[in-house]
mmCIF file of C-alpha atoms in Angstrom:
data_model
loop_
_atom_site.group_PDB
_atom_site.id
_atom_site.type_symbol
_atom_site.label_atom_id
_atom_site.label_comp_id
_atom_site.label_asym_id
_atom_site.label_seq_id
_atom_site.Cartn_x
_atom_site.Cartn_y
_atom_site.Cartn_z
ATOM 1 C CA MET Y 1 -11.438 -19.953 -9.432
ATOM 2 C CA SER Y 2 -8.362 -22.079 -10.229
ATOM 3 C CA THR Y 3 -8.458 -25.824 -10.528
ATOM 4 C CA PRO Y 4 -6.533 -27.792 -7.884
ATOM 5 C CA HIS Y 5 -4.440 -29.466 -10.607
ATOM 6 C CA SER Y 6 -3.177 -26.258 -12.187
ATOM 7 C CA PRO Y 7 0.166 -24.885 -10.987
ATOM 8 C CA LEU Y 8 -1.572 -21.871 -9.471
ATOM 9 C CA GLY Y 9 -4.152 -24.111 -7.849
ATOM 10 C CA ARG Y 10 -1.453 -26.335 -6.326
ATOM 11 C CA ALA Y 11 0.451 -23.308 -5.001
ATOM 12 C CA LEU Y 12 -2.675 -21.839 -3.408
ATOM 13 C CA ASP Y 13 -3.567 -25.274 -2.026
ATOM 14 C CA LEU Y 14 -0.268 -25.492 -0.149
ATOM 15 C CA ILE Y 15 -0.724 -22.026 1.329
ATOM 16 C CA THR Y 16 -4.324 -22.583 2.437
ATOM 17 C CA ARG Y 17 -3.420 -25.931 4.079
ATOM 18 C CA VAL Y 18 -1.541 -24.012 6.791
ATOM 19 C CA ARG Y 19 -3.702 -23.803 9.902
ATOM 20 C CA GLY Y 20 -5.191 -20.371 10.360
ATOM 21 C CA VAL Y 21 -5.049 -19.341 6.701
ATOM 22 C CA ARG Y 22 -8.517 -18.198 5.572
ATOM 23 C CA GLY Y 23 -7.637 -17.843 1.937
ATOM 24 C CA ALA Y 24 -4.962 -17.212 -0.624
ATOM 25 C CA MET Y 25 -4.938 -15.457 -3.981
ATOM 26 C CA VAL Y 26 -2.745 -14.697 -6.908
ATOM 27 C CA VAL Y 27 -3.256 -11.052 -7.925
ATOM 28 C CA SER Y 28 -2.150 -9.233 -11.046
ATOM 29 C CA ARG Y 29 0.049 -6.438 -9.721
ATOM 30 C CA ALA Y 30 -0.490 -3.996 -12.541
ATOM 31 C CA ASP Y 31 -4.298 -4.074 -12.741
ATOM 32 C CA GLY Y 32 -5.333 -5.334 -9.302
ATOM 33 C CA LEU Y 33 -7.423 -8.200 -10.643
ATOM 34 C CA VAL Y 34 -7.723 -11.727 -9.234
ATOM 35 C CA VAL Y 35 -5.784 -14.296 -11.264
ATOM 36 C CA ALA Y 36 -6.595 -17.268 -8.997
ATOM 37 C CA GLU Y 37 -8.131 -17.620 -5.555
ATOM 38 C CA GLN Y 38 -9.007 -20.061 -2.811
ATOM 39 C CA LEU Y 39 -10.925 -18.044 -0.270
ATOM 40 C CA MET Y 40 -13.313 -18.812 2.554
ATOM 41 C CA GLU Y 41 -16.807 -17.504 2.188
ATOM 42 C CA GLY Y 42 -17.199 -13.883 3.229
ATOM 43 C CA ILE Y 43 -13.821 -12.665 1.957
ATOM 44 C CA LYS Y 44 -14.285 -10.244 -0.931
ATOM 45 C CA GLY Y 45 -11.617 -11.368 -3.370
ATOM 46 C CA GLY Y 46 -12.051 -8.583 -5.901
ATOM 47 C CA ALA Y 47 -11.850 -5.830 -3.299
ATOM 48 C CA LEU Y 48 -8.896 -7.446 -1.595
ATOM 49 C CA ALA Y 49 -7.015 -7.851 -4.850
ATOM 50 C CA ALA Y 50 -7.623 -4.231 -5.926
ATOM 51 C CA LEU Y 51 -6.541 -2.788 -2.578
ATOM 52 C CA ALA Y 52 -3.577 -5.135 -2.151
ATOM 53 C CA SER Y 53 -2.173 -4.218 -5.542
ATOM 54 C CA SER Y 54 -2.724 -0.528 -4.871
ATOM 55 C CA LEU Y 55 -0.925 -0.867 -1.535
ATOM 56 C CA ALA Y 56 1.876 -2.870 -3.153
ATOM 57 C CA GLY Y 57 2.456 -0.103 -5.728
ATOM 58 C CA ARG Y 58 2.650 2.594 -3.003
ATOM 59 C CA LEU Y 59 4.879 0.471 -0.747
ATOM 60 C CA GLN Y 60 7.174 -0.243 -3.686
ATOM 61 C CA ARG Y 61 7.580 3.450 -4.325
ATOM 62 C CA ALA Y 62 8.139 4.138 -0.599
ATOM 63 C CA MET Y 63 10.783 1.400 -0.353
ATOM 64 C CA VAL Y 64 12.624 2.538 -3.452
ATOM 65 C CA SER Y 65 12.456 6.174 -2.289
ATOM 66 C CA ALA Y 66 13.977 5.087 1.028
ATOM 67 C CA GLY Y 67 16.771 3.357 -0.850
ATOM 68 C CA LEU Y 68 15.743 -0.056 0.461
ATOM 69 C CA GLY Y 69 14.983 -1.697 -2.866
ATOM 70 C CA PRO Y 70 11.790 -3.567 -3.726
ATOM 71 C CA SER Y 71 9.877 -5.239 -0.922
ATOM 72 C CA GLN Y 72 10.047 -9.021 -0.573
ATOM 73 C CA PHE Y 73 7.402 -9.680 2.015
ATOM 74 C CA TRP Y 74 4.875 -7.614 3.898
ATOM 75 C CA HIS Y 75 2.746 -8.407 6.888
ATOM 76 C CA LEU Y 76 -0.234 -6.243 7.755
ATOM 77 C CA GLN Y 77 -1.459 -7.103 11.224
ATOM 78 C CA CYS Y 78 -5.072 -6.290 12.100
ATOM 79 C CA ASP Y 79 -7.282 -6.893 15.115
ATOM 80 C CA GLN Y 80 -8.852 -10.055 13.776
ATOM 81 C CA GLY Y 81 -6.275 -11.313 11.343
ATOM 82 C CA ALA Y 82 -3.456 -10.469 9.041
ATOM 83 C CA LEU Y 83 -2.664 -9.961 5.397
ATOM 84 C CA LEU Y 84 0.618 -11.476 4.150
ATOM 85 C CA VAL Y 85 1.913 -10.601 0.703
ATOM 86 C CA VAL Y 86 4.857 -11.771 -1.361
ATOM 87 C CA PRO Y 87 5.655 -10.443 -4.853
ATOM 88 C CA ALA Y 88 5.837 -13.333 -7.293
ATOM 89 C CA GLY Y 89 7.813 -12.610 -10.426
ATOM 90 C CA GLU Y 90 7.373 -9.414 -12.346
ATOM 91 C CA GLY Y 91 3.654 -9.047 -12.452
ATOM 92 C CA LEU Y 92 2.024 -11.048 -9.692
ATOM 93 C CA LEU Y 93 1.412 -10.850 -5.941
ATOM 94 C CA LEU Y 94 0.717 -13.839 -3.689
ATOM 95 C CA VAL Y 95 -1.682 -12.796 -0.934
ATOM 96 C CA ALA Y 96 -2.685 -14.805 2.122
ATOM 97 C CA VAL Y 97 -5.504 -13.823 4.483
ATOM 98 C CA THR Y 98 -5.005 -15.298 7.924
ATOM 99 C CA GLU Y 99 -6.432 -15.405 11.400
ATOM 100 C CA ALA Y 100 -4.701 -13.387 14.125
ATOM 101 C CA ASP Y 101 -2.957 -16.365 15.777
ATOM 102 C CA VAL Y 102 -1.560 -17.920 12.631
ATOM 103 C CA ASN Y 103 2.028 -19.144 12.400
ATOM 104 C CA VAL Y 104 3.288 -16.232 10.280
ATOM 105 C CA GLY Y 105 6.657 -17.850 9.634
ATOM 106 C CA LEU Y 106 5.092 -20.947 8.155
ATOM 107 C CA VAL Y 107 2.742 -18.987 5.922
ATOM 108 C CA ARG Y 108 5.628 -16.788 4.805
ATOM 109 C CA LEU Y 109 7.605 -19.886 3.922
ATOM 110 C CA GLU Y 110 4.782 -21.300 1.820
ATOM 111 C CA LEU Y 111 4.244 -17.976 0.114
ATOM 112 C CA LEU Y 112 7.970 -17.691 -0.743
ATOM 113 C CA ARG Y 113 8.024 -21.323 -1.982
ATOM 114 C CA ALA Y 114 5.010 -20.662 -4.183
ATOM 115 C CA ALA Y 115 6.632 -17.486 -5.501
ATOM 116 C CA GLU Y 116 9.829 -19.376 -6.339
ATOM 117 C CA THR Y 117 7.907 -21.976 -8.301
ATOM 118 C CA GLY Y 118 6.557 -19.157 -10.412
ATOM 119 C CA ALA Y 119 2.970 -18.968 -9.130
ATOM 120 C CA MET Q 1 -8.064 17.895 -5.616
ATOM 121 C CA THR Q 2 -9.923 17.345 -8.890
ATOM 122 C CA VAL Q 3 -13.157 19.280 -9.261
ATOM 123 C CA VAL Q 4 -16.294 17.557 -10.481
ATOM 124 C CA ARG Q 5 -18.671 19.697 -12.533
ATOM 125 C CA ALA Q 6 -22.210 18.604 -13.227
ATOM 126 C CA VAL Q 7 -25.112 19.566 -15.390
ATOM 127 C CA GLU Q 8 -27.380 17.467 -13.202
ATOM 128 C CA THR Q 9 -26.435 18.203 -9.593
ATOM 129 C CA TRP Q 10 -27.609 14.865 -8.119
ATOM 130 C CA THR Q 11 -24.555 13.268 -9.765
ATOM 131 C CA LEU Q 12 -22.050 15.570 -7.972
ATOM 132 C CA GLU Q 13 -21.615 13.820 -4.641
ATOM 133 C CA PRO Q 14 -21.398 10.216 -5.914
ATOM 134 C CA LEU Q 15 -19.000 11.233 -8.659
ATOM 135 C CA THR Q 16 -16.786 13.334 -6.374
ATOM 136 C CA GLN Q 17 -16.453 10.409 -3.998
ATOM 137 C CA TYR Q 18 -15.675 8.028 -6.872
ATOM 138 C CA VAL Q 19 -12.977 10.259 -8.355
ATOM 139 C CA THR Q 20 -11.264 10.494 -4.987
ATOM 140 C CA GLU Q 21 -11.489 6.801 -4.067
ATOM 141 C CA ALA Q 22 -10.659 5.318 -7.469
ATOM 142 C CA GLY Q 23 -7.846 7.790 -8.160
ATOM 143 C CA ALA Q 24 -9.327 8.503 -11.586
ATOM 144 C CA ARG Q 25 -7.654 11.109 -13.804
ATOM 145 C CA LEU Q 26 -10.696 11.869 -15.971
ATOM 146 C CA VAL Q 27 -14.336 10.845 -15.579
ATOM 147 C CA LEU Q 28 -17.272 11.480 -17.812
ATOM 148 C CA LEU Q 29 -20.837 10.558 -16.905
ATOM 149 C CA MET Q 30 -23.231 10.645 -19.854
ATOM 150 C CA THR Q 31 -26.252 9.085 -21.487
ATOM 151 C CA PRO Q 32 -25.835 6.449 -24.211
ATOM 152 C CA ALA Q 33 -26.600 9.257 -26.689
ATOM 153 C CA GLY Q 34 -23.558 11.204 -25.506
ATOM 154 C CA GLN Q 35 -25.326 13.831 -23.485
ATOM 155 C CA VAL Q 36 -22.935 14.712 -20.648
ATOM 156 C CA LEU Q 37 -24.278 14.846 -17.067
ATOM 157 C CA ALA Q 38 -21.019 15.450 -15.262
ATOM 158 C CA GLN Q 39 -17.282 15.551 -15.807
ATOM 159 C CA SER Q 40 -14.114 15.537 -13.815
ATOM 160 C CA GLY Q 41 -10.598 16.436 -14.896
ATOM 161 C CA PHE Q 42 -11.316 17.823 -18.362
ATOM 162 C CA SER Q 43 -10.076 21.320 -19.029
ATOM 163 C CA ARG Q 44 -11.397 21.939 -22.544
ATOM 164 C CA ALA Q 45 -14.951 21.696 -23.804
ATOM 165 C CA VAL Q 46 -13.753 20.212 -27.083
ATOM 166 C CA ASP Q 47 -12.230 17.277 -25.224
ATOM 167 C CA VAL Q 48 -15.503 16.623 -23.383
ATOM 168 C CA MET Q 49 -17.426 16.707 -26.662
ATOM 169 C CA ALA Q 50 -14.965 14.350 -28.361
ATOM 170 C CA ALA Q 51 -14.814 11.918 -25.432
ATOM 171 C CA SER Q 52 -18.552 11.796 -24.989
ATOM 172 C CA ALA Q 53 -19.160 11.261 -28.688
ATOM 173 C CA LEU Q 54 -16.532 8.521 -28.907
ATOM 174 C CA GLY Q 55 -17.643 6.904 -25.661
ATOM 175 C CA ALA Q 56 -21.238 6.784 -26.832
ATOM 176 C CA ALA Q 57 -20.186 5.363 -30.154
ATOM 177 C CA ILE Q 58 -18.172 2.625 -28.464
ATOM 178 C CA VAL Q 59 -21.119 1.669 -26.258
ATOM 179 C CA ALA Q 60 -23.407 1.577 -29.268
ATOM 180 C CA SER Q 61 -20.925 -0.554 -31.222
ATOM 181 C CA THR Q 62 -20.324 -3.038 -28.380
ATOM 182 C CA ASN Q 63 -24.064 -3.286 -27.662
ATOM 183 C CA GLU Q 64 -24.629 -4.185 -31.296
ATOM 184 C CA LEU Q 65 -21.771 -6.660 -31.175
ATOM 185 C CA ALA Q 66 -23.310 -8.286 -28.108
ATOM 186 C CA ARG Q 67 -26.717 -8.404 -29.839
ATOM 187 C CA GLN Q 68 -25.180 -10.068 -32.905
ATOM 188 C CA MET Q 69 -23.647 -12.653 -30.571
ATOM 189 C CA GLY Q 70 -26.974 -13.205 -28.851
ATOM 190 C CA GLN Q 71 -25.542 -11.959 -25.569
ATOM 191 C CA PRO Q 72 -26.740 -9.260 -23.112
ATOM 192 C CA PRO Q 73 -24.817 -5.950 -23.419
ATOM 193 C CA PHE Q 74 -21.258 -5.995 -22.097
ATOM 194 C CA ALA Q 75 -20.923 -4.866 -18.481
ATOM 195 C CA GLY Q 76 -17.653 -3.062 -19.088
ATOM 196 C CA LEU Q 77 -14.963 -2.366 -21.604
ATOM 197 C CA THR Q 78 -11.354 -1.810 -20.714
ATOM 198 C CA HIS Q 79 -8.337 -0.631 -22.660
ATOM 199 C CA GLN Q 80 -4.875 -0.534 -21.112
ATOM 200 C CA GLY Q 81 -2.192 1.583 -22.612
ATOM 201 C CA ARG Q 82 1.388 2.147 -21.485
ATOM 202 C CA ARG Q 83 0.632 4.870 -18.963
ATOM 203 C CA HIS Q 84 -3.131 5.113 -18.904
ATOM 204 C CA GLY Q 85 -6.095 2.816 -18.756
ATOM 205 C CA ILE Q 86 -9.587 3.516 -20.027
ATOM 206 C CA PHE Q 87 -12.698 1.912 -18.585
ATOM 207 C CA LEU Q 88 -16.202 2.276 -20.017
ATOM 208 C CA SER Q 89 -19.329 0.896 -18.452
ATOM 209 C CA ALA Q 90 -23.084 1.298 -18.870
ATOM 210 C CA PHE Q 91 -25.685 0.748 -16.129
ATOM 211 C CA ASP Q 92 -29.379 1.414 -15.526
ATOM 212 C CA THR Q 93 -30.756 4.021 -13.154
ATOM 213 C CA ASP Q 94 -34.156 5.643 -12.700
ATOM 214 C CA ARG Q 95 -32.782 8.486 -14.908
ATOM 215 C CA GLY Q 96 -32.311 5.897 -17.672
ATOM 216 C CA THR Q 97 -29.205 4.095 -18.806
ATOM 217 C CA LEU Q 98 -26.023 5.969 -17.971
ATOM 218 C CA VAL Q 99 -22.460 5.504 -19.245
ATOM 219 C CA VAL Q 100 -19.354 6.234 -17.302
ATOM 220 C CA LEU Q 101 -16.006 6.758 -18.986
ATOM 221 C CA VAL Q 102 -12.968 6.619 -16.657
ATOM 222 C CA VAL Q 103 -9.383 7.348 -17.555
ATOM 223 C CA TYR Q 104 -6.802 6.401 -14.938
ATOM 224 C CA GLU Q 105 -3.037 6.580 -14.673
ATOM 225 C CA LEU Q 106 -1.448 3.196 -14.147
ATOM 226 C CA ASP Q 107 0.957 4.734 -11.577
ATOM 227 C CA ALA Q 108 -1.895 6.094 -9.452
ATOM 228 C CA SER Q 109 -4.705 3.572 -9.838
ATOM 229 C CA SER Q 110 -5.582 0.241 -11.407
ATOM 230 C CA LEU Q 111 -8.403 -1.497 -13.243
ATOM 231 C CA GLY Q 112 -9.197 -3.330 -10.016
ATOM 232 C CA LEU Q 113 -9.695 -0.112 -8.057
ATOM 233 C CA VAL Q 114 -11.667 1.526 -10.877
ATOM 234 C CA GLN Q 115 -14.025 -1.487 -11.013
ATOM 235 C CA LEU Q 116 -14.196 -1.899 -7.255
ATOM 236 C CA PHE Q 117 -15.364 1.635 -6.596
ATOM 237 C CA LEU Q 118 -17.590 1.647 -9.665
ATOM 238 C CA GLU Q 119 -19.954 -0.727 -7.853
ATOM 239 C CA GLN Q 120 -20.328 1.921 -5.125
ATOM 240 C CA LEU Q 121 -20.733 4.711 -7.708
ATOM 241 C CA VAL Q 122 -23.532 2.807 -9.464
ATOM 242 C CA ALA Q 123 -25.306 2.152 -6.142
ATOM 243 C CA ASP Q 124 -24.977 5.785 -5.131
ATOM 244 C CA LEU Q 125 -26.174 7.079 -8.500
ATOM 245 C CA ARG Q 126 -29.137 4.711 -8.424
ATOM 246 C CA ALA Q 127 -30.063 5.951 -4.979
ATOM 247 C CA ALA Q 128 -29.717 9.628 -5.939
ATOM 248 C CA SER Q 129 -31.213 9.521 -9.441
ATOM 249 C CA PRO Q 130 -34.540 11.236 -10.057
ATOM 250 C CA LYS Q 131 -37.391 9.147 -11.412
ATOM 251 C CA ALA Q 132 -37.545 9.147 -15.216
ATOM 252 C CA GLY Q 133 -39.966 11.721 -16.567
ATOM 253 C CA VAL Q 134 -41.560 11.950 -19.945
ATOM 254 C CA PRO Q 135 -38.770 12.125 -22.537
ATOM 255 C CA LYS Q 136 -38.339 15.684 -23.663
ATOM 256 C CA HIS Q 137 -38.602 16.331 -27.400
ATOM 257 C CA VAL Q 138 -35.457 18.221 -28.388
ATOM 258 C CA LEU Q 139 -35.929 20.684 -31.182
ATOM 259 C CA ALA Q 140 -33.018 21.363 -33.453
ATOM 260 C CA ALA Q 141 -33.249 25.019 -32.536
ATOM 261 C CA ASP Q 142 -32.909 24.220 -28.838
ATOM 262 C CA PHE Q 143 -30.098 21.758 -29.284
ATOM 263 C CA GLU Q 144 -27.223 24.202 -29.695
ATOM 264 C CA ARG Q 145 -28.418 26.396 -26.814
ATOM 265 C CA GLU Q 146 -28.796 23.356 -24.559
ATOM 266 C CA LEU Q 147 -25.352 22.097 -25.558
ATOM 267 C CA ASN Q 148 -23.818 25.465 -24.772
ATOM 268 C CA ASP Q 149 -25.640 25.644 -21.430
ATOM 269 C CA SER Q 150 -24.397 22.154 -20.584
ATOM 270 C CA LEU Q 151 -20.820 22.944 -21.486
ATOM 271 C CA ASN Q 152 -20.987 26.167 -19.471
ATOM 272 C CA SER Q 153 -22.135 24.178 -16.448
ATOM 273 C CA LEU Q 154 -19.440 21.582 -16.971
ATOM 274 C CA PHE Q 155 -16.684 24.181 -16.968
ATOM 275 C CA GLY Q 156 -18.163 26.456 -14.257
ATOM 276 C CA ARG Q 157 -18.795 29.454 -16.529
#
């Protein structure tokens, strides 16, 4: 969806280079649409984007209600993999889909780096 | 829980599921002519009539725009306001072409969710829709009675 030479493409490229990452996407937080993606076959990008943004909105409200401020990173662990998400700027989310045995710390680092560069 | 009311009962289950999953505030299912098959979230008949007329007019306008551009009809039309979004889409079923108008609150849902679950709604409506019969000739004398009957069904009267 994004070209490898665009800033978004480069950011996603760095995330998906980490071993165990099955795909990464930039998602519009407000409308839940895919802005850019690099996903392995079989991952439904549109569905993932819509549900991730919906979850992000609800988590945001929960965090603020709990007096914890906005979330900076979330990690949803499942049987066969994980979903790692970092808010990027005001209106975007960086989402990584990983295998279960991925190095979460490394993916988190790449997500935060990408978010800092304004992806 | 928002109640779905339908003139044609085969639309009830798919639409009820859609409203719940997509978090839609208002939904209107109608023909491209503006004849309403089902609604959810509307409390006044006049609002249903206005929304169906405007929705049908928008679909007609965009279809003509697409035709002028030499393109197939648009799959969907979206408008995002400050607090609400509106999504309009037309699709074919055995009942004929249907139009769905969805209004969602940006706090509770998103365009992504509305579009995501629309795919399921369309599949469910296609599976449930009756085969198209011979088009009924509507007499002017019957029109008002049929309209009143439909509105009564849509508001559970």
